[in-house]
Coordinates of C-alpha atoms in Angstrom, one line a residue:
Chain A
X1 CA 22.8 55.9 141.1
X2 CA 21.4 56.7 137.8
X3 CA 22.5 60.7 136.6
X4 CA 21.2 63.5 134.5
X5 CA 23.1 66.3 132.6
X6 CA 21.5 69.8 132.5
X7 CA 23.2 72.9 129.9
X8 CA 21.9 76.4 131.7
X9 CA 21.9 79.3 129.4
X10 CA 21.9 83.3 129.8
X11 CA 18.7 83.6 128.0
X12 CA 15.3 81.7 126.8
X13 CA 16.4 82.8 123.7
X14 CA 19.7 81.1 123.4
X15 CA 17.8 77.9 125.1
X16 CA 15.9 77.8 122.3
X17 CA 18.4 77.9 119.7
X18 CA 20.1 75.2 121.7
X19 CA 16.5 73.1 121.2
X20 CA 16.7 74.1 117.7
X21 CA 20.0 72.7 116.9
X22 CA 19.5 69.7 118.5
X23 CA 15.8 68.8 117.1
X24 CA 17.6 68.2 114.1
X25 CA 20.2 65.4 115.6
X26 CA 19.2 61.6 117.7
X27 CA 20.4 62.9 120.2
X28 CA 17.9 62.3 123.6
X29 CA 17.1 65.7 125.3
X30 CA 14.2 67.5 127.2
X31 CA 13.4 71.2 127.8
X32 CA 12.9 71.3 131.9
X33 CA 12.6 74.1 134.6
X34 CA 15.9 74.6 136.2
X35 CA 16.2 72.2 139.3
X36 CA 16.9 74.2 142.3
X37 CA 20.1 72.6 143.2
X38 CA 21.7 74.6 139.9
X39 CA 21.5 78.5 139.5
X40 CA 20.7 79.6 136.2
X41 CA 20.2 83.0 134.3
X42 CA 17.1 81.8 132.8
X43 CA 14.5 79.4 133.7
X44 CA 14.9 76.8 131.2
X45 CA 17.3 73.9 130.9
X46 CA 18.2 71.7 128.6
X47 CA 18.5 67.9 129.9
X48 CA 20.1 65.1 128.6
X49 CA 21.9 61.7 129.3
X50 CA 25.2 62.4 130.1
X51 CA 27.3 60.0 128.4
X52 CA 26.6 61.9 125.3
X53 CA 27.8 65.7 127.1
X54 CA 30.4 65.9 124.6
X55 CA 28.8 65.5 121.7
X56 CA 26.1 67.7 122.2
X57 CA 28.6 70.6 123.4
X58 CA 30.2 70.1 120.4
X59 CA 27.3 70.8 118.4
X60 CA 26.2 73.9 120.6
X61 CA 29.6 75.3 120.1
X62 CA 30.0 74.9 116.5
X63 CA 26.6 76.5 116.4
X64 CA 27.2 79.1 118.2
X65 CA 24.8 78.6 121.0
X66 CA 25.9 80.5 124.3
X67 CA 25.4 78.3 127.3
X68 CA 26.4 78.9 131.0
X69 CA 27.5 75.7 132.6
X70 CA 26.8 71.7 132.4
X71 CA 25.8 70.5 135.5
X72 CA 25.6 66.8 136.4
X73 CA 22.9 65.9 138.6
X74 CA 21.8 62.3 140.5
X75 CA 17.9 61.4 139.8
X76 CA 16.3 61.7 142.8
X77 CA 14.7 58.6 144.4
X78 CA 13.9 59.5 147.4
X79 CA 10.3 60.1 148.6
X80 CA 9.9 63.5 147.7
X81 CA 10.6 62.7 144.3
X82 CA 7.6 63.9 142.1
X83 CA 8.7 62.1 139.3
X84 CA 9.0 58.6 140.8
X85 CA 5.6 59.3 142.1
X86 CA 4.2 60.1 138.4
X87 CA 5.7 57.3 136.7
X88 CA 4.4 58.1 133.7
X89 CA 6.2 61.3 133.5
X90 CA 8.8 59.2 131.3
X91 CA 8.8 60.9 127.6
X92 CA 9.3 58.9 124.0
X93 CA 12.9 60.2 124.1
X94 CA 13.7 58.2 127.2
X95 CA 15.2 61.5 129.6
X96 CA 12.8 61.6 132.0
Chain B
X1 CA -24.7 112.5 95.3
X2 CA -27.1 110.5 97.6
X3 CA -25.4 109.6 101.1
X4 CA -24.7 105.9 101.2
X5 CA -23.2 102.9 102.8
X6 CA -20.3 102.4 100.6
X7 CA -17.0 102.4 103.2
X8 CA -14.0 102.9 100.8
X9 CA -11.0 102.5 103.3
X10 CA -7.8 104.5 101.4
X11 CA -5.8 105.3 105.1
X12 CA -3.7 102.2 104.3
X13 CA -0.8 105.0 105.2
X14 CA -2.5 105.4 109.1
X15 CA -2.8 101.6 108.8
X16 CA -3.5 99.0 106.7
X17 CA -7.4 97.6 106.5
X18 CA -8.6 94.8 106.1
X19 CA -6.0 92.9 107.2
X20 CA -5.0 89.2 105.4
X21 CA -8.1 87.0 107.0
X22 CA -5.0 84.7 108.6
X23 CA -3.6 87.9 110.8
X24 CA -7.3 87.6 112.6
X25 CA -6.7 83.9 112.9
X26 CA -3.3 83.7 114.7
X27 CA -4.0 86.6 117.2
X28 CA -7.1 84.6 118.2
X29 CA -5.7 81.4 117.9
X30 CA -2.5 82.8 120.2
X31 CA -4.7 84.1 122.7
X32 CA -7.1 80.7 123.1
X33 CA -3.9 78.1 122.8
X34 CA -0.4 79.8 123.9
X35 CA -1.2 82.2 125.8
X36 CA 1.6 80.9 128.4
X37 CA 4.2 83.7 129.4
X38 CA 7.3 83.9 126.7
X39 CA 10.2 83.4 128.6
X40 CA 9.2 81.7 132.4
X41 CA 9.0 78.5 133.4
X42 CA 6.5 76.0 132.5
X43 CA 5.7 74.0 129.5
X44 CA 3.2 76.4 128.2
X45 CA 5.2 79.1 129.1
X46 CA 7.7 77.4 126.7
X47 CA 5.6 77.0 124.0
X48 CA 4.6 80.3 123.7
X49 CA 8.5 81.4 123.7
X50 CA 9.4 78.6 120.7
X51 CA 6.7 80.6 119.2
X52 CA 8.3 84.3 119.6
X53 CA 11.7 82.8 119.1
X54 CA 10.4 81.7 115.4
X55 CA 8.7 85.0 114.9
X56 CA 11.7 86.6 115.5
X57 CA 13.6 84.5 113.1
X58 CA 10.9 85.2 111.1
X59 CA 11.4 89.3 111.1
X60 CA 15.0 88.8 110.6
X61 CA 14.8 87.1 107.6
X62 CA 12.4 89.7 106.1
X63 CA 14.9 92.0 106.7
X64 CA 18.0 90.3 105.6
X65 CA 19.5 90.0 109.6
X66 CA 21.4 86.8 110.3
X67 CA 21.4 87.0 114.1
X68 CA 17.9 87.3 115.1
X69 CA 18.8 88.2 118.6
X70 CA 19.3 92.0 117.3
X71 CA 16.0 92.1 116.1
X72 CA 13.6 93.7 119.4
X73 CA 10.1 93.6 119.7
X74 CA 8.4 96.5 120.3
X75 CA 5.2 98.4 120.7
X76 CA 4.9 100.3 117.7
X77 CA 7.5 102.3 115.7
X78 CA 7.5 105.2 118.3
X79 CA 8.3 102.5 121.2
X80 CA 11.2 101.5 119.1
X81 CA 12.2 104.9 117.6
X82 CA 12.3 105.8 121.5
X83 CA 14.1 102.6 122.6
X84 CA 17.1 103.5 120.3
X85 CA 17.2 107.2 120.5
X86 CA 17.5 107.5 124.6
X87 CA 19.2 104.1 124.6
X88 CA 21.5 105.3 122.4
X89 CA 22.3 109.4 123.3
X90 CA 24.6 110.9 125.7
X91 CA 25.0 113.9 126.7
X92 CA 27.0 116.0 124.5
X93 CA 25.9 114.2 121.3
X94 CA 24.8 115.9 118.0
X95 CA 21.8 114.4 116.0
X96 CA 21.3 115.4 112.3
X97 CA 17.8 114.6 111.1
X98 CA 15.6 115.6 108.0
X99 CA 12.5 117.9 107.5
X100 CA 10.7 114.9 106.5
X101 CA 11.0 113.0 110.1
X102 CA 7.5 112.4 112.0
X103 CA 6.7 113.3 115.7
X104 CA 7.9 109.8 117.0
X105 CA 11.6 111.3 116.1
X106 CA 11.3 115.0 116.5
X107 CA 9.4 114.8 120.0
X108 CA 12.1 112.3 121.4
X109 CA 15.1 114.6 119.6
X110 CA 12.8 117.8 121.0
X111 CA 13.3 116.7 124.7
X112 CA 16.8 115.9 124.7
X113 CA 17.6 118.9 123.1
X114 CA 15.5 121.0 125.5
X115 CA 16.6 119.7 128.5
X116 CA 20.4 120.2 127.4
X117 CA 21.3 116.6 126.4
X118 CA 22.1 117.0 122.6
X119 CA 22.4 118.9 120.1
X120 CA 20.6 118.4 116.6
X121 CA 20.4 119.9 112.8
X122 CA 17.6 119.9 110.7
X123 CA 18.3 119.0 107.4
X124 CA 15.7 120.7 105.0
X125 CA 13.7 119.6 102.2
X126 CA 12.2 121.0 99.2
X127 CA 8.7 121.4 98.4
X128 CA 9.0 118.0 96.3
X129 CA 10.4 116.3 99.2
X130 CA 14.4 115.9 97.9
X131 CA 16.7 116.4 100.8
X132 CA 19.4 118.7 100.1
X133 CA 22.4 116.0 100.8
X134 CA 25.0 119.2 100.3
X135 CA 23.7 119.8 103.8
X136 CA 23.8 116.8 105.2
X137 CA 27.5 116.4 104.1
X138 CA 28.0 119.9 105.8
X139 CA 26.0 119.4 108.5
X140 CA 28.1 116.9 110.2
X141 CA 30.6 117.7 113.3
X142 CA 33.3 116.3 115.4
X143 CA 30.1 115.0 117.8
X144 CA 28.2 113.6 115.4
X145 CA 26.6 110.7 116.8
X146 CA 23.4 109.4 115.1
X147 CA 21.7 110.5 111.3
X148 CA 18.0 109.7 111.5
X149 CA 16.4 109.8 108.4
X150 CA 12.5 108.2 107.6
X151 CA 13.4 105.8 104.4
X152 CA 9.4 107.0 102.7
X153 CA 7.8 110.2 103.5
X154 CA 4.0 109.4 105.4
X155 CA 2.8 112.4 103.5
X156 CA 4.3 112.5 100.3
X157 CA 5.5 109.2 99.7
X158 CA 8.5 110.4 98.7
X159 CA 11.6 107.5 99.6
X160 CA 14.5 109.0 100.6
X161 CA 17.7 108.5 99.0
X162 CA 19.0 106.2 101.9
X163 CA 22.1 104.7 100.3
X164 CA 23.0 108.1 99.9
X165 CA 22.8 109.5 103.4
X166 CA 24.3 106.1 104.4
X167 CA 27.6 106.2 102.8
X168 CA 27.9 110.0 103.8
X169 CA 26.8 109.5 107.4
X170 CA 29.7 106.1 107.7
X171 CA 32.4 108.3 105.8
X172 CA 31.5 110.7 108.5
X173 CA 31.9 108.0 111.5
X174 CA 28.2 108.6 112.5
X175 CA 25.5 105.4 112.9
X176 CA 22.7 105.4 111.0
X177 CA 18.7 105.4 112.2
X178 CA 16.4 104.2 109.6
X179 CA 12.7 104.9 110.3
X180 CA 10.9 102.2 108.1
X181 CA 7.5 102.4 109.5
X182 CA 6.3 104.3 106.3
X183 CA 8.1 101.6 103.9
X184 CA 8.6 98.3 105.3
X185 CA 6.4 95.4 103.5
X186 CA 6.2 97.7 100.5
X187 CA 9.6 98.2 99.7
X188 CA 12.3 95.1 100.2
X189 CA 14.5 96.3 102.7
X190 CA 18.3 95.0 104.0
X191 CA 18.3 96.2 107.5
X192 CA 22.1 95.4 107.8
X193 CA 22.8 98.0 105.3
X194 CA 22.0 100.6 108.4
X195 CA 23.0 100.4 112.6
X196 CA 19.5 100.6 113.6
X197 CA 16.1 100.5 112.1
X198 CA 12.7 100.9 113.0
X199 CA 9.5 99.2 111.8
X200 CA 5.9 99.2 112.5
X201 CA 3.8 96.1 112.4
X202 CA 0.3 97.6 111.3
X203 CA 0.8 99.3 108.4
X204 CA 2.4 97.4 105.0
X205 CA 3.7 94.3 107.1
X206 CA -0.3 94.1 107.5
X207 CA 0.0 92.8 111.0
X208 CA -2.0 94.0 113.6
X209 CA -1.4 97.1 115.5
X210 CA 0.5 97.3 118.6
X211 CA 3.4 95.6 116.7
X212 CA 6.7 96.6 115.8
X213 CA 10.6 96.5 116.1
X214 CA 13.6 97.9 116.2
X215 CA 17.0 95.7 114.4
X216 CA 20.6 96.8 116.4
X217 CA 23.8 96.1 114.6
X218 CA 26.1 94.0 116.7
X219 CA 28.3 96.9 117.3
X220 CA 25.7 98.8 119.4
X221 CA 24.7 98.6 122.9
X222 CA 21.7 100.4 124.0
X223 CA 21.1 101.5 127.1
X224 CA 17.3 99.6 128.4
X225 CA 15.1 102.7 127.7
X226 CA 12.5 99.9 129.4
X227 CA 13.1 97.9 132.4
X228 CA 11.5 94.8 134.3
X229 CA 10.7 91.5 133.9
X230 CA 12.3 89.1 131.2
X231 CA 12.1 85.7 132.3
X232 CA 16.5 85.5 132.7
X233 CA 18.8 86.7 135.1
X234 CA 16.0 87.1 138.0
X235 CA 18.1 87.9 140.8
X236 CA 19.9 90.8 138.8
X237 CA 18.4 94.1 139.9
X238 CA 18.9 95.5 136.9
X239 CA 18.5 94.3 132.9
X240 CA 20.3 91.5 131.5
X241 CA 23.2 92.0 129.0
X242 CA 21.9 89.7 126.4
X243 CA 19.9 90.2 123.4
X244 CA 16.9 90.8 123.1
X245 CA 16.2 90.2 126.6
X246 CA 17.9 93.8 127.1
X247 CA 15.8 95.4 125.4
X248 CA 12.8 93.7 125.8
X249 CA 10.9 94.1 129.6
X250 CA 7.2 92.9 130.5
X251 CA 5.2 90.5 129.1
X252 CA 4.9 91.0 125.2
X253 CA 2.1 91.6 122.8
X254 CA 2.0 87.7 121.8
X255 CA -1.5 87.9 119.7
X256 CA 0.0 91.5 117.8
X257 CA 3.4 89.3 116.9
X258 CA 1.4 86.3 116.2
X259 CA -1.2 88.2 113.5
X260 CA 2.4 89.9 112.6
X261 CA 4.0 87.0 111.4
X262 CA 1.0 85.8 109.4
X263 CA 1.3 89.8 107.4
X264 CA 4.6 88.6 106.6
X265 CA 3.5 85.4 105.5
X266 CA 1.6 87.0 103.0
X267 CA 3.4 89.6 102.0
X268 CA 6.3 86.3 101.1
X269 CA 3.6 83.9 99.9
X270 CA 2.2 86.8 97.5
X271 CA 5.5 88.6 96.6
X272 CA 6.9 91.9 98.0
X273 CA 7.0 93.5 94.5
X274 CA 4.0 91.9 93.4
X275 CA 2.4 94.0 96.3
X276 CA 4.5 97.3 95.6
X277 CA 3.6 96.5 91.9
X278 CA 0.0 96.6 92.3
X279 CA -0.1 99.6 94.8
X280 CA 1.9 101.5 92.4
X281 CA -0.6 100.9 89.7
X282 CA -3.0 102.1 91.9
X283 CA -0.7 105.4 93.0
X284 CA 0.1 105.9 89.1
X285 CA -4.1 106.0 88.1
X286 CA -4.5 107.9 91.0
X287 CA -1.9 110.5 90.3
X288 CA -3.2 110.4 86.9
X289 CA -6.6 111.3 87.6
X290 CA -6.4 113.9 90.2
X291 CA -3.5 115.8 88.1
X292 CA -6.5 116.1 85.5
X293 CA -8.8 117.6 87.9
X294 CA -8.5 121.7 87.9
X295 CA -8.3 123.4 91.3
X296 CA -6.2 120.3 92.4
X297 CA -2.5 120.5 93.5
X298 CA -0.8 117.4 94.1
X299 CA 2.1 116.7 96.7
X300 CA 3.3 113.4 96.0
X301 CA 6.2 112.5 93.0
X302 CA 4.7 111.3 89.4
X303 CA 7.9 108.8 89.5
X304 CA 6.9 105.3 90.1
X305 CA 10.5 104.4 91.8
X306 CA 10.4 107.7 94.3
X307 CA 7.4 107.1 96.0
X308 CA 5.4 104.6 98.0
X309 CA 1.4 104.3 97.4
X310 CA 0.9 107.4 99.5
X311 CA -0.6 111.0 97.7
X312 CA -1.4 114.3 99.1
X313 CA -3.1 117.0 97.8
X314 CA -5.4 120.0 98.0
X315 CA -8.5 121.1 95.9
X316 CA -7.5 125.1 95.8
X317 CA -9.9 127.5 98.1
X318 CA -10.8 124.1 100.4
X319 CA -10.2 123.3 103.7
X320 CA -8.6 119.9 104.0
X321 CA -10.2 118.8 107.1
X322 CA -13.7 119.7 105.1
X323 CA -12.9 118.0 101.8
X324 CA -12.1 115.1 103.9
X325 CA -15.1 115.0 105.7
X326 CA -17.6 115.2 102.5
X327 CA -15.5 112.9 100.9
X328 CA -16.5 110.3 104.4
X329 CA -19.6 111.7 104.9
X330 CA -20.9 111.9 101.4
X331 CA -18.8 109.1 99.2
X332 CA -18.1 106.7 102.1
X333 CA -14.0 107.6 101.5
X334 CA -12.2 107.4 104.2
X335 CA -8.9 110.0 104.0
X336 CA -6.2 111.4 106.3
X337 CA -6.4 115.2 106.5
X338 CA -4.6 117.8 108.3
X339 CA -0.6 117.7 109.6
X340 CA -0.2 113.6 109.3
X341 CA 2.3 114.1 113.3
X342 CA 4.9 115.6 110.7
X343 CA 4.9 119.1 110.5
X344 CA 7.9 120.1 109.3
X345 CA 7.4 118.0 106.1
X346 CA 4.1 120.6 105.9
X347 CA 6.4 123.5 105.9
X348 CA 8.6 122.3 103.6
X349 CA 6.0 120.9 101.2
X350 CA 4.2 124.5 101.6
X351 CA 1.0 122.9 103.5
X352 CA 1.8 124.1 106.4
X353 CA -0.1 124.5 109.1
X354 CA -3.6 123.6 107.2
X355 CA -1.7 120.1 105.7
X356 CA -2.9 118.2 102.8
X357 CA -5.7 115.3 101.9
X358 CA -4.0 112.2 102.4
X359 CA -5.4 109.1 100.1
X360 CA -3.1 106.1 100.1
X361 CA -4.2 102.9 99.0
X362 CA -3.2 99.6 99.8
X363 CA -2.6 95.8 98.1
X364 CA -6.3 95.1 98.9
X365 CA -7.5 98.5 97.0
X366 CA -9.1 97.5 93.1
X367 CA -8.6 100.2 90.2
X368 CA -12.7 100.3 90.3
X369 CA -12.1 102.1 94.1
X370 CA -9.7 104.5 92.8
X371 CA -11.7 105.4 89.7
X372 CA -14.7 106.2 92.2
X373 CA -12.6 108.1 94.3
X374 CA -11.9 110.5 90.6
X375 CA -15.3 110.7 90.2
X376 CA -16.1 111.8 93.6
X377 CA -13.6 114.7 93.3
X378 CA -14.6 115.3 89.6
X379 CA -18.5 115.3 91.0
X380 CA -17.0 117.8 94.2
X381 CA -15.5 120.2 92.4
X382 CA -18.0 120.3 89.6
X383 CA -20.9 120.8 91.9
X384 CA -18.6 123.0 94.3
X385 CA -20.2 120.6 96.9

């Protein structure tokens, strides 16, 4: 079962600056709505592939970027999954 | 003089007019493209908050503030001035302010004081506009919370002597308010230097109105003077403890901080003291002129480095308000007359309660628009219009 890692933040704001950081690195990320399963101060997430957590906490740290928690989360295949109905929901970076 | 169409706009002090032709653009082009709510969920939603999260890093560079998260949107420079005085007061506090302060401080200050909240001193002014800074120094008490001080008069131009009232008000253990609205985008100005200031978006940033801001040190925590929606903490009944979000409740003025940014654009792509340069040639001819004129007293310092591009004066034995209105009505000039929402400034200037013609031109303004604004005073008083 395939997983996804999501940072939560205390603010849009501090989401951003997370977004920021990390437009500037390879690393593969995505800017998503919270999934339910996770509470969150603020609506946005940041996702990305888990095997590279550490590395990308590094660089939110040593930039100073205030996040809440890391959550990892299984990809949903079951039928209710929106994405596995809209295949093409798949982004250039690879996160889906 | 024949009535005609000519519209000479010199209220650049009320606000500035015309506006750079990009601070149109982005407002529009906000409204038609990103129109998505800063802060909630959703991809549009998300562009428009990249887009306020740049702004904002935008204003704090402007005025020299590494963390952009202390810099708050706001509605205008009243909005703000309000956010940080009752976000900041408590009851037994004493507030020291000058004569020169407009209604956006002394209204707040008024109300506090009146319903028993603080206390406050007046420091006075001289009919030039100096503050006496011997009584500011004496002024201060064991309670002494908060000096708020306007860095440029809006009626005389005169700038303040900030650094000044800075050191005393930090060697007195008090935080400093700067009210920028009258100087910011004319003047440079280093925010950090100060616990708080103000600015308006509409007037020398040459954004549109509706705009503005207030910059809070790190040391400071205001109390939400505004509560409500921000996007974060949604099942907190009350406002998140993070900046801005704090401080900022309700959906923002997105096409305002959009045609803001492109002022400040400008103002960076042309040159802060190329812009105070050319204003203050204006101010100088100006000055120059009118001093020439008999009958005319003038209110505003001859001093290049005292004053921003803002002059007052009276034609003796005239009404303002009436000079004002031939000078529309005949000469197409549009002035400021009467108490400019600071009348203590009037009193200590001598103007009050009448209050001066105020003429203050702006980058856009030409040396042909102030010589035909000498002529139409010359022609005035000659024909006794």
């Amino acid at each position: 079962m395939s997983t996804a890692c999501y940072f939560t933040f205390p603010t849009t704001y501090n989401a951003l600056r997370a977004e920021k950081v990390l437009k500037e690195t390879p690393y593969s990320y995505r800017m998503v709505p919270v999934p339910r399963s996770i509470s969150s101060s603020c609506g946005t997430a940041l996702k990305c592939s888990c095997p590279e957590i550490e590395e990308i906490k590094g660089l939110l740290i040593d930039a100073n970027v205030e996040y809440e928690e890391i959550h990892e989360l299984e990809e949903k295949q079951n039928n209710f999954s929106l994405k596995a109905l809209f295949k093409k929901g798949k982004d250039k970076d690879g996160i889906e | 003089m024949e009535s005609n169409s000519k519209i000479l706009y010199l209220d650049n002090a009320a606000t500035s007019w015309p506006k750079p032709e990009n601070v149109y653009k982005a407002a529009e082009n906000y409204m038609r493209y990103l129109s998505g709510n800063p802060g909630r969920s959703g991809s549009s939603s998300l562009e428009a908050e990249r887009f306020l999260y740049n702004a904002r890093e935008k204003v704090a560079s402007f005025f020299q503030v590494k963390d952009p998260s202390r810099i708050v949107f706001c509605y205008n420079a009243t909005d703000a001035l309000n956010t940080a005085l009752k976000g900041l007061l408590e009851p037994g506090d004493h507030v020291i302010y000058t004569a020169m302060e407009h209604n956006s401080v002394l209204r707040p200050l008024g109300r506090l004081r009146r319903e028993g909240i603080i206390t406050t001193t007046m420091v006075p002014c001289n009919y030039e506009g100096d503050i006496d800074l011997d009584f500011l120094e004496q002024s201060f008490q064991s309670n002494t919370r908060l000096v708020v001080f306007t860095q440029a008069s809006n009626i005389c131009g005169k700038i303040l002597p900030y650094k000044e009232i800075v050191e005393l008000t930090y060697k007195n253990g008090a935080l400093s308010l700067m009210d920028a609205a009258q100087a910011a985008g004319s003047i440079p100005i280093n925010a950090s230097e100060v616990d708080l200031m103000v600015f308006t978006g509409h007037k020398s940033l040459m954004g549109p109105p509706g705009t503005g801001g207030l910059y809070v040190s790190e040391d400071i925590d205001l109390k939400p003077w505004r509560e409500g929606g921000t996007g974060s903490h949604s099942d907190l009944d009350h406002q998140p403890p993070n900046m801005p979000e704090r401080l900022e409740a309700g959906t923002n003025n997105g096409p305002g901080i959009a045609g803001l940014v492109e002022g400040i654009n400008f103002i960076e792509k042309t040159g802060i003291y190329q812009i105070h340069e050319h204003e203050n040639k204006l101010t100088s001819h100006l000055l120059e002129g009118l001093s020439d004129i008999s009958g005319i007293k003038l209110f505003t310092p001859q001093n290049p480095s005292e004053r921003v591009s803002v002059v007052s004066f009276l034609l003796e034995g005239v009404d303002p308000g009436e000079l004002g209105d031939v000078l529309e009505s005949v000469f197409g000039i549009i002035s400021r007359t009467g108490l400019h929402c600071a009348p203590l400034a009037h009193q200590a200037l001598g103007t009050y309660p009448a209050g001066t013609v105020r003429l203050s031109p702006g980058y856009f303004n030409t040396i042909q628009d102030i010589d035909y604004v000498i002529h139409a005073l010359q022609e005035i008083v000659s024909l006794k219009l």
